[in-house]
Short mmCIF file of C-alpha atoms in Angstrom, two decimals:
data_model
loop_
_atom_site.label_atom_id
_atom_site.label_comp_id
_atom_site.label_asym_id
_atom_site.label_seq_id
_atom_site.Cartn_x
_atom_site.Cartn_y
_atom_site.Cartn_z
CA MET A 17 6.43 7.51 19.79
CA SER A 18 5.33 10.08 22.10
CA LYS A 19 2.50 11.83 20.78
CA GLU A 20 3.77 15.32 23.71
CA THR A 21 6.86 14.94 21.10
CA ILE A 22 5.07 15.25 17.85
CA SER A 23 4.05 17.92 15.55
CA PRO A 24 3.97 17.15 11.84
CA GLU A 25 5.20 20.90 11.25
CA ILE A 26 8.51 20.31 13.24
CA PHE A 27 8.69 16.24 13.26
CA LEU A 28 8.26 15.78 9.17
CA PRO A 29 10.71 19.13 8.56
CA ASP A 30 13.37 17.77 10.92
CA LYS A 31 13.20 13.98 10.39
CA PHE A 32 13.95 14.40 6.55
CA GLY A 33 16.40 17.29 7.11
CA ILE A 34 13.90 19.73 4.98
CA ASP A 35 13.46 23.70 5.93
CA ASN A 36 10.49 25.80 4.77
CA LEU A 37 13.30 27.68 2.73
CA THR A 38 14.26 24.70 0.59
CA MET A 39 10.40 24.24 0.05
CA GLU A 40 10.06 27.61 -0.76
CA LYS A 41 12.48 27.12 -3.47
CA THR A 42 11.02 23.59 -4.60
CA LEU A 43 7.73 25.83 -5.33
CA ALA A 44 9.00 28.55 -6.38
CA GLY A 45 10.97 26.25 -8.97
CA LEU A 46 7.54 24.86 -10.16
CA LEU A 47 5.60 27.96 -10.48
CA SER A 48 8.38 28.91 -12.60
CA ARG A 49 7.27 26.73 -15.31
CA LYS A 50 3.88 28.50 -15.99
CA VAL A 51 1.80 25.74 -13.29
CA ASP A 52 -1.54 27.30 -11.80
CA TYR A 53 -0.62 25.90 -8.32
CA ALA A 54 1.79 23.37 -6.66
CA ASP A 55 1.95 21.09 -3.69
CA ILE A 56 4.47 18.94 -1.54
CA TYR A 57 3.02 16.32 0.44
CA LEU A 58 5.13 15.02 3.17
CA GLU A 59 4.47 11.44 4.70
CA TYR A 60 5.40 8.65 7.72
CA VAL A 61 3.31 5.65 8.37
CA THR A 62 3.93 3.21 11.30
CA SER A 63 1.09 0.24 10.31
CA GLU A 64 0.94 -3.07 12.60
CA SER A 65 -0.80 -6.41 11.71
CA LEU A 66 -1.85 -9.29 13.87
CA ASN A 67 -3.55 -12.32 12.23
CA LEU A 68 -4.77 -15.01 14.62
CA GLU A 69 -5.99 -18.25 12.76
CA GLU A 70 -6.91 -21.82 13.94
CA GLY A 71 -5.78 -20.50 17.83
CA LEU A 72 -2.31 -19.57 16.96
CA VAL A 73 -1.14 -16.40 15.84
CA LYS A 74 0.23 -16.85 12.34
CA THR A 75 1.46 -13.49 10.73
CA ALA A 76 2.61 -10.43 12.30
CA SER A 77 4.01 -7.81 10.94
CA ARG A 78 5.07 -3.86 11.32
CA ASN A 79 6.29 -1.60 8.99
CA ILE A 80 7.50 2.03 8.48
CA THR A 81 6.99 3.51 5.32
CA GLN A 82 7.65 7.46 4.49
CA GLY A 83 7.95 9.42 1.34
CA VAL A 84 7.24 12.58 -0.93
CA GLY A 85 4.93 13.24 -3.71
CA VAL A 86 4.90 16.73 -5.39
CA ARG A 87 2.32 18.13 -7.94
CA ALA A 88 1.96 20.72 -10.82
CA ILE A 89 -1.70 21.55 -11.52
CA ALA A 90 -1.55 23.16 -15.34
CA GLY A 91 -5.48 23.64 -16.15
CA ASP A 92 -6.62 20.34 -16.09
CA LYS A 93 -3.39 18.75 -16.30
CA THR A 94 -1.63 17.79 -13.71
CA GLY A 95 1.64 16.07 -13.56
CA TYR A 96 2.51 14.22 -10.13
CA ALA A 97 5.82 12.55 -9.18
CA TYR A 98 7.48 11.10 -5.77
CA SER A 99 10.24 8.95 -4.29
CA ASP A 100 10.45 7.34 -1.20
CA ASP A 101 13.71 8.70 -0.49
CA VAL A 102 12.75 12.02 1.55
CA SER A 103 16.48 13.98 0.68
CA LEU A 104 16.62 17.36 -0.91
CA GLN A 105 17.95 15.54 -4.25
CA HIS A 106 15.30 13.51 -4.69
CA ILE A 107 12.35 16.28 -3.76
CA GLN A 108 14.04 18.38 -6.88
CA VAL A 109 13.95 15.93 -8.70
CA ALA A 110 10.17 14.82 -8.63
CA ALA A 111 9.19 18.39 -8.42
CA ARG A 112 11.18 18.65 -11.87
CA THR A 113 9.29 15.81 -13.68
CA ALA A 114 6.05 16.88 -12.29
CA GLY A 115 6.86 20.15 -13.55
CA TYR A 116 8.13 19.28 -16.76
CA ILE A 117 4.38 17.22 -16.86
CA ALA A 118 2.22 19.81 -16.12
CA GLU A 119 3.15 22.75 -18.36
CA GLN A 120 5.47 24.61 -19.97
CA SER A 121 8.28 27.68 -19.03
CA GLY A 122 6.90 30.49 -17.25
CA ASP A 123 8.42 33.65 -15.04
CA ASN A 124 10.15 33.05 -12.09
CA LEU A 125 7.49 33.25 -9.17
CA THR A 126 8.53 33.40 -5.23
CA VAL A 127 6.27 31.38 -2.46
CA SER A 128 6.25 32.98 1.24
CA LEU A 129 5.55 29.84 3.94
CA ASN A 130 3.61 32.35 6.33
CA LYS A 131 1.00 30.55 6.50
CA MET A 132 1.55 28.06 9.08
CA ASN A 133 -1.84 26.49 10.49
CA LYS A 134 -3.35 23.70 12.53
CA PRO A 135 -6.37 21.78 12.01
CA ALA A 136 -9.07 24.04 14.08
CA LEU A 137 -10.33 20.57 15.72
CA ASN A 138 -8.81 17.18 16.49
CA LEU A 139 -11.28 14.71 15.49
CA TYR A 140 -9.36 11.89 17.29
CA PRO A 141 -7.63 13.63 20.86
CA LEU A 142 -6.07 10.11 21.43
CA ASP A 143 -3.93 9.67 24.84
CA ILE A 144 -2.48 6.39 23.79
CA TYR A 145 -2.33 5.31 19.79
CA PRO A 146 -3.10 1.67 18.81
CA THR A 147 0.34 1.33 17.83
CA ASP A 148 2.07 2.35 20.90
CA VAL A 149 0.17 -0.71 22.70
CA ALA A 150 1.99 -3.81 23.56
CA VAL A 151 1.73 -6.79 21.02
CA GLU A 152 1.14 -8.48 24.27
CA ALA A 153 -2.15 -6.89 25.07
CA LYS A 154 -3.24 -7.56 21.15
CA VAL A 155 -2.69 -11.49 21.18
CA ARG A 156 -4.40 -11.30 24.29
CA LEU A 157 -7.53 -10.10 23.10
CA LEU A 158 -7.22 -12.40 20.04
CA ASP A 159 -6.71 -15.50 21.82
CA LYS A 160 -9.98 -13.56 23.94
CA ILE A 161 -12.12 -13.48 20.56
CA ASP A 162 -10.73 -17.54 19.49
CA LYS A 163 -11.75 -18.80 22.92
CA MET A 164 -15.73 -17.24 22.99
CA ALA A 165 -16.74 -17.90 19.14
CA ARG A 166 -15.85 -21.50 20.14
CA ASN A 167 -17.72 -21.42 23.07
CA TYR A 168 -20.45 -20.29 21.59
CA ASP A 169 -21.44 -23.03 19.26
CA SER A 170 -19.81 -26.29 18.84
CA ARG A 171 -20.65 -25.90 14.98
CA ILE A 172 -18.47 -23.51 15.30
CA LYS A 173 -15.45 -25.01 14.07
CA ASN A 174 -12.79 -22.33 13.16
CA VAL A 175 -12.00 -18.44 14.40
CA ILE A 176 -9.80 -15.60 12.06
CA ALA A 177 -9.22 -13.01 14.51
CA SER A 178 -7.52 -9.41 13.29
CA PHE A 179 -6.34 -6.63 14.75
CA THR A 180 -3.91 -3.69 11.98
CA SER A 181 -3.89 -0.11 13.27
CA GLN A 182 -1.66 3.03 11.73
CA TYR A 183 0.11 5.72 12.92
CA LYS A 184 0.43 8.46 10.09
CA VAL A 185 2.18 11.73 10.27
CA ILE A 186 1.56 13.99 7.05
CA LEU A 187 2.68 17.45 5.63
CA ILE A 188 0.82 19.22 2.97
CA VAL A 189 2.83 22.66 1.40
CA THR A 190 1.42 24.26 -0.95
CA SER A 191 2.66 27.07 -3.73
CA GLU A 192 -0.19 29.74 -1.76
CA GLY A 193 1.86 29.04 1.00
CA LEU A 194 0.02 27.16 3.52
CA ILE A 195 1.71 24.40 5.41
CA ILE A 196 -0.14 22.42 7.86
CA GLY A 197 -0.34 18.73 8.91
CA ASP A 198 -1.91 15.61 10.40
CA ILE A 199 -1.53 12.97 12.79
CA GLN A 200 -4.12 10.11 11.15
CA PRO A 201 -4.65 6.92 13.97
CA LEU A 202 -6.50 4.15 13.06
CA CYS A 203 -7.15 1.32 13.99
CA ARG A 204 -9.60 -1.61 13.20
CA LEU A 205 -10.16 -5.55 14.89
CA ASN A 206 -12.17 -8.41 12.98
CA VAL A 207 -13.93 -11.20 13.50
CA THR A 208 -14.46 -14.48 10.76
CA CYS A 209 -16.49 -17.75 12.08
CA ILE A 210 -16.43 -20.69 10.33
CA ALA A 211 -19.23 -22.61 10.96
CA GLU A 212 -19.89 -26.48 9.98
CA SER A 213 -22.57 -28.90 9.88
CA GLY A 214 -22.01 -32.38 7.69
CA GLU A 215 -21.24 -31.10 4.49
CA ASN A 216 -22.25 -27.65 4.57
CA ARG A 217 -19.58 -24.86 5.92
CA GLN A 218 -21.25 -21.26 6.14
CA VAL A 219 -18.35 -17.54 7.06
CA GLY A 220 -19.78 -14.68 9.43
CA SER A 221 -17.56 -12.01 9.97
CA PHE A 222 -17.88 -8.57 12.36
CA GLY A 223 -15.63 -5.81 13.11
CA GLY A 224 -15.26 -2.09 13.49
CA GLY A 225 -12.71 0.07 14.80
CA GLY A 226 -11.91 3.82 13.75
CA ARG A 227 -9.88 6.08 14.80
CA VAL A 228 -10.29 5.20 18.33
CA GLU A 229 -8.10 3.91 20.99
CA PHE A 230 -7.46 0.53 21.54
CA SER A 231 -9.04 0.07 24.84
CA TYR A 232 -12.27 1.25 22.93
CA PHE A 233 -13.20 -2.64 21.94
CA PHE A 234 -13.57 -3.17 25.61
CA ASP A 235 -15.65 -0.43 26.15
CA GLU A 236 -19.31 -1.58 26.37
CA ASN A 237 -17.58 -4.82 25.46
CA ARG A 238 -17.23 -4.12 21.58
CA TYR A 239 -14.86 -6.98 21.08
CA ALA A 240 -17.35 -9.48 22.55
CA LEU A 241 -20.27 -8.38 20.28
CA TYR A 242 -18.36 -8.50 17.24
CA THR A 243 -17.41 -12.14 18.28
CA ARG A 244 -21.16 -13.29 18.77
CA ARG A 245 -22.28 -11.25 15.76
CA ALA A 246 -19.57 -12.96 13.48
CA ALA A 247 -20.75 -16.20 15.14
CA LYS A 248 -24.60 -15.95 14.94
CA GLN A 249 -24.07 -14.60 11.18
CA ALA A 250 -22.24 -17.77 10.21
CA LEU A 251 -24.88 -19.88 11.98
CA ILE A 252 -27.94 -18.40 10.49
CA ASN A 253 -26.20 -19.13 6.99
CA LEU A 254 -25.98 -23.10 7.40
CA ASP A 255 -29.51 -23.04 8.62
CA ALA A 256 -30.51 -20.70 5.45
CA VAL A 257 -32.83 -21.45 2.13
CA ASP A 258 -31.74 -20.51 -1.23
CA THR A 259 -33.02 -16.76 -2.34
CA PRO A 260 -36.21 -16.95 -4.13
CA ALA A 261 -35.78 -14.29 -7.56
CA GLY A 262 -37.39 -12.11 -8.67
CA THR A 263 -38.95 -8.37 -8.03
CA MET A 264 -39.67 -7.72 -5.23
CA ASP A 265 -40.07 -4.96 -2.10
CA ILE A 266 -36.56 -5.03 -0.11
CA VAL A 267 -36.15 -3.52 3.56
CA LEU A 268 -32.06 -2.63 4.16
CA GLY A 269 -31.46 -2.52 7.73
CA SER A 270 -29.68 0.45 9.36
CA GLY A 271 -25.70 0.90 9.60
CA TRP A 272 -23.95 -1.59 7.47
CA PRO A 273 -26.17 -1.56 4.40
CA GLY A 274 -25.40 1.99 3.89
CA ILE A 275 -22.62 0.81 1.68
CA LEU A 276 -24.95 0.77 -0.84
CA LEU A 277 -25.23 4.06 -0.94
CA HIS A 278 -21.76 4.69 -0.58
CA GLU A 279 -21.58 2.61 -4.06
CA ALA A 280 -24.17 2.98 -6.41
CA VAL A 281 -24.71 6.39 -5.22
CA GLY A 282 -21.81 8.20 -3.60
CA HIS A 283 -19.20 7.47 -5.93
CA GLY A 284 -21.95 8.76 -8.70
CA LEU A 285 -21.26 12.36 -6.55
CA GLU A 286 -17.77 12.80 -7.23
CA ALA A 287 -16.65 15.32 -8.60
CA ASP A 288 -14.47 14.09 -11.39
CA PHE A 289 -17.02 11.94 -12.51
CA ASN A 290 -19.20 14.83 -13.04
CA ARG A 291 -16.48 17.44 -14.76
CA LYS A 292 -15.58 14.59 -16.96
CA ARG A 293 -19.47 13.93 -17.86
CA THR A 294 -19.43 10.73 -17.27
CA SER A 295 -21.29 9.97 -14.12
CA ALA A 296 -25.03 9.22 -14.19
CA PHE A 297 -25.72 12.46 -11.76
CA THR A 298 -23.50 14.74 -14.20
CA ASP A 299 -25.72 18.32 -14.92
CA MET A 300 -28.51 17.32 -11.91
CA ILE A 301 -27.79 19.95 -9.79
CA GLY A 302 -30.68 21.29 -8.81
CA LYS A 303 -32.58 18.70 -10.29
CA LYS A 304 -34.96 15.53 -8.77
CA VAL A 305 -32.77 12.02 -8.17
CA ALA A 306 -34.06 10.40 -4.99
CA SER A 307 -37.78 10.60 -3.65
CA ASP A 308 -38.66 13.59 -1.63
CA ILE A 309 -37.91 11.31 1.93
CA CYS A 310 -34.16 10.72 0.86
CA THR A 311 -31.11 13.59 2.02
CA VAL A 312 -27.68 12.13 1.79
CA VAL A 313 -24.76 13.90 3.16
CA ASP A 314 -21.14 13.22 3.48
CA ASP A 315 -19.55 14.27 6.64
CA GLY A 316 -15.92 14.35 7.64
CA THR A 317 -16.18 16.01 11.05
CA ILE A 318 -17.80 13.00 12.77
CA PRO A 319 -15.23 12.88 16.23
CA GLY A 320 -13.37 9.11 15.55
CA ARG A 321 -14.43 7.47 12.85
CA ARG A 322 -12.85 5.52 10.36
CA GLY A 323 -13.72 8.26 7.02
CA SER A 324 -13.32 11.17 9.07
CA ILE A 325 -10.08 13.73 8.95
CA ASN A 326 -8.95 17.17 10.68
CA VAL A 327 -7.62 17.95 7.33
CA ASP A 328 -7.59 15.92 3.47
CA ASP A 329 -4.47 15.47 2.13
CA GLU A 330 -5.26 18.55 -0.21
CA GLY A 331 -4.59 20.68 3.53
CA THR A 332 -8.68 21.88 3.17
CA VAL A 333 -10.89 21.45 6.64
CA ALA A 334 -12.57 18.55 6.09
CA SER A 335 -16.90 19.84 6.49
CA ARG A 336 -20.45 17.98 5.86
CA THR A 337 -21.68 18.02 2.34
CA ILE A 338 -25.22 17.99 1.53
CA LEU A 339 -25.47 15.78 -1.51
CA ILE A 340 -29.31 14.85 -2.19
CA GLU A 341 -31.87 17.14 -0.06
CA ASN A 342 -34.94 16.07 0.24
CA GLY A 343 -34.67 13.99 -3.11
CA ILE A 344 -32.81 17.13 -4.97
CA LEU A 345 -29.77 17.10 -5.65
CA ARG A 346 -27.34 19.33 -4.26
CA GLY A 347 -23.72 19.15 -4.79
CA TYR A 348 -20.37 16.86 -5.44
CA LEU A 349 -17.95 16.33 -3.76
CA GLN A 350 -15.05 18.13 -4.21
CA ASP A 351 -10.88 18.16 -4.42
CA ARG A 352 -8.88 21.38 -5.32
CA LEU A 353 -8.63 20.27 -8.66
CA ASN A 354 -12.38 19.57 -9.76
CA ALA A 355 -13.10 22.37 -7.60
CA LYS A 356 -11.33 25.43 -9.45
CA LEU A 357 -12.33 23.98 -13.26
CA MET A 358 -15.84 23.34 -12.00
CA LYS A 359 -15.89 26.66 -10.03
CA MET A 360 -17.61 25.44 -6.96
CA PRO A 361 -16.23 25.47 -3.22
CA LEU A 362 -13.81 22.97 -1.95
CA THR A 363 -15.63 20.58 0.23
CA GLY A 364 -12.73 19.08 2.17
CA ASN A 365 -12.35 15.72 -0.37
CA GLY A 366 -9.40 15.57 -2.02
CA ARG A 367 -8.02 12.11 -0.61
CA ARG A 368 -5.24 9.82 -1.50
CA GLU A 369 -3.75 6.57 -0.24
CA SER A 370 -0.45 7.60 0.50
CA TYR A 371 2.10 9.33 -0.97
CA ALA A 372 2.49 7.63 -3.98
CA HIS A 373 -0.92 8.61 -5.15
CA PRO A 374 -1.94 12.24 -6.34
CA PRO A 375 -5.09 12.85 -4.52
CA MET A 376 -8.57 12.84 -6.21
CA PRO A 377 -12.38 13.40 -4.93
CA ARG A 378 -13.07 10.28 -2.22
CA MET A 379 -15.90 10.51 -0.06
CA THR A 380 -15.72 10.18 3.54
CA ASN A 381 -18.48 9.13 5.93
CA THR A 382 -21.71 8.82 3.71
CA PHE A 383 -24.57 8.28 5.11
CA MET A 384 -28.63 8.94 4.89
CA LEU A 385 -31.05 10.95 7.17
CA GLU A 386 -32.77 8.86 8.77
CA GLY A 387 -37.03 9.76 8.87
CA ASN A 388 -40.31 8.91 10.89
CA SER A 389 -41.06 5.61 9.97
CA THR A 390 -40.37 2.98 13.01
CA PRO A 391 -38.11 0.09 11.71
CA VAL A 392 -41.21 -2.09 12.59
CA ASP A 393 -43.86 -0.40 10.70
CA ILE A 394 -41.81 -0.65 7.54
CA ILE A 395 -40.91 -4.36 7.79
CA ARG A 396 -45.13 -4.39 8.61
CA SER A 397 -45.25 -2.99 5.50
CA VAL A 398 -44.13 -5.60 3.45
CA SER A 399 -46.57 -8.44 2.74
CA ARG A 400 -43.22 -9.92 0.72
CA GLY A 401 -39.63 -9.27 0.00
CA LEU A 402 -36.30 -9.25 1.30
CA TYR A 403 -34.28 -7.80 4.00
CA ALA A 404 -31.21 -7.66 3.83
CA VAL A 405 -28.86 -6.48 7.22
CA SER A 406 -25.89 -7.16 5.62
CA PHE A 407 -23.64 -7.02 2.64
CA GLY A 408 -20.31 -8.82 1.62
CA GLY A 409 -19.01 -7.39 -2.11
CA GLY A 410 -20.55 -5.62 -4.83
CA GLN A 411 -20.23 -3.72 -7.93
CA VAL A 412 -21.11 -0.58 -9.18
CA ASP A 413 -21.04 1.47 -12.80
CA ILE A 414 -20.46 4.99 -12.38
CA THR A 415 -21.35 5.87 -16.09
CA ASN A 416 -24.58 4.49 -15.68
CA GLY A 417 -25.08 3.57 -12.06
CA LYS A 418 -25.69 -0.25 -12.68
CA PHE A 419 -24.60 -2.35 -9.83
CA VAL A 420 -24.78 -5.97 -8.33
CA PHE A 421 -24.82 -6.17 -4.48
CA THR A 422 -23.71 -10.09 -2.59
CA ALA A 423 -26.17 -9.41 0.65
CA SER A 424 -24.22 -12.08 3.21
CA GLU A 425 -27.14 -11.64 5.62
CA ALA A 426 -30.66 -11.59 4.73
CA TYR A 427 -33.98 -12.89 5.18
CA LEU A 428 -37.61 -13.34 3.80
CA ILE A 429 -40.23 -11.58 4.55
CA GLU A 430 -43.95 -12.63 4.78
CA ASP A 431 -46.89 -10.83 5.52
CA GLY A 432 -45.37 -8.09 7.51
CA LYS A 433 -42.58 -10.26 9.16
CA VAL A 434 -38.99 -11.49 9.16
CA THR A 435 -39.05 -15.03 8.84
CA THR A 436 -36.67 -17.22 6.91
CA PRO A 437 -33.07 -16.79 6.39
CA VAL A 438 -31.90 -16.67 2.98
CA ARG A 439 -28.32 -16.95 1.26
CA GLY A 440 -26.92 -16.37 -2.09
CA ALA A 441 -28.97 -12.64 -2.38
CA THR A 442 -27.90 -10.39 -4.70
CA LEU A 443 -29.34 -7.04 -5.28
CA ILE A 444 -29.61 -5.93 -8.83
CA GLY A 445 -30.75 -1.88 -9.67
CA ASN A 446 -29.45 1.48 -10.67
CA GLY A 447 -28.56 4.13 -8.08
CA PRO A 448 -30.71 7.40 -9.18
CA ASP A 449 -33.38 4.47 -10.11
CA VAL A 450 -33.04 3.10 -6.65
CA LEU A 451 -33.05 6.15 -4.76
CA LYS A 452 -36.65 7.31 -6.86
CA LYS A 453 -38.21 3.63 -5.39
CA VAL A 454 -37.31 4.56 -1.59
CA SER A 455 -40.59 5.00 0.01
CA MET A 456 -40.39 4.20 3.81
CA VAL A 457 -37.08 6.14 5.71
CA GLY A 458 -36.97 4.82 9.23
CA ASN A 459 -35.97 7.08 11.97
CA ASP A 460 -32.77 4.96 13.34
CA LEU A 461 -30.07 6.22 11.44
CA GLU A 462 -26.85 4.14 12.63
CA LEU A 463 -23.38 4.22 11.09
CA ASP A 464 -21.40 0.44 10.04
CA THR A 465 -19.08 -0.25 13.18
CA GLY A 466 -16.21 1.29 11.07
CA ILE A 467 -14.83 -1.05 8.71
CA GLY A 468 -15.23 0.60 5.52
CA THR A 469 -12.36 0.26 2.86
CA CYS A 470 -12.89 2.53 -0.45
CA GLY A 471 -11.41 2.02 -3.47
CA LYS A 472 -11.11 3.69 -6.19
CA ASP A 473 -8.73 4.05 -9.53
CA GLY A 474 -6.69 2.03 -7.39
CA GLN A 475 -6.69 3.67 -4.41
CA SER A 476 -7.79 2.61 -0.93
CA VAL A 477 -8.91 4.89 1.44
CA PRO A 478 -10.81 4.60 5.00
CA VAL A 479 -14.48 5.59 4.76
CA GLY A 480 -17.28 5.28 7.11
CA VAL A 481 -20.96 4.54 5.90
CA GLY A 482 -24.72 4.33 6.95
CA MET A 483 -28.22 4.14 7.23
CA PRO A 484 -31.46 4.68 8.96
CA THR A 485 -34.03 1.27 8.25
CA VAL A 486 -35.20 2.23 4.46
CA ARG A 487 -37.88 0.27 2.41
CA ILE A 488 -37.39 0.41 -1.46
CA ASP A 489 -40.10 -0.94 -3.86
CA GLY A 490 -39.57 -3.09 -6.30
CA MET A 491 -36.39 -4.36 -6.65
CA THR A 492 -34.88 -7.12 -8.92
CA VAL A 493 -33.61 -10.03 -6.92
CA GLY A 494 -30.90 -12.59 -8.03
CA GLY A 495 -31.52 -15.42 -6.39
CA THR A 496 -30.78 -19.51 -6.87
CA VAL A 497 -33.81 -20.48 -7.67
#
């Protein structure tokens, strides 16, 4: 698919045989049902996936999906209907269904689609989309990774390497007359190594990506870095000892450990939870929710990042939102519905997994700003504690902020030095409480390498996380002894 010929405003209406007059009439019909707002979301996606295991390409797929979602909002009520048949007949059926769900009959109104906009910035100006790169080149990369990992150490017994890419074209048409589109490329390379020693078998994983070209993985030998990090993590876990349980000081490494911030704090700052008063941060704007050295932002405007978007899935331009500033809660992440009901400004966080899902407040790239301490000084300040470098799974209860996270790579800190690797470490805490226990923030802010996918209400969207090295005093650590 040639990028020169693609414009969402032309491509999707042409592809589906739908003109502006049709969409104007559809939206006008929705407004006649006395809804406050309505929009049409058109989507066309090409997805590709390659998976290599045991030195062989075990699975390969390339799919095209397309569809339309129609939404009607009346007060706090939302009607949503969708179809994978993007024909005039099915759009009208979806519109009638959404309208019935939303509200009762009203006066006829007209809609004029006269606000043809383009995103002010292109955060992902690619010359060649990853989905346009030959499959052979991707297979060669996965083969190279497999050989490199096995040569790293004889204890690496198996390697799983995968490359996924996506090319998404979207168009949003609203009852306010706005029509705006975006082309959103996305790709990810992931490496998993399995190390064995006798009966001991451990796993290490690393990867990265974003809204970047295929060549990104060769720049600075990123594919080799991912491979070494995955192999090294598996071997470290092979030599790790059981984690001692108890209360201790924690040091979170920079980058991916920001996933803890995303889960334990970020979700609690999404507007829908706060409007419905089910978040631990409800009614806390202007109040102290963290230590003075904590400032947390959500920023969808960082070029090439996995969580970045030119516009959100409601057509709002992405932005940088300060959520917590020097410990004080400043705002929530908003989509259109919740911003209106809460009388707050839009923040460009209305996101959806696909045309089959209504938008809701979601994070983009969420991270803590850096502080003044060096990582060395932070480690040196801890006499007995845990240094968590990477995390696997986690769970959080939004209503009270309580979370449990499992570290996939962690070490003991003894007398100010990082010592023995440990396995089976879980961090147990409460999001707002943990932020108040942050006593040192490093000067080494790092964003993750581009692997995050956020789940909420059954919908998944790509996100970014990050943080500098951070010390948290007195957290509960679950271990095996």
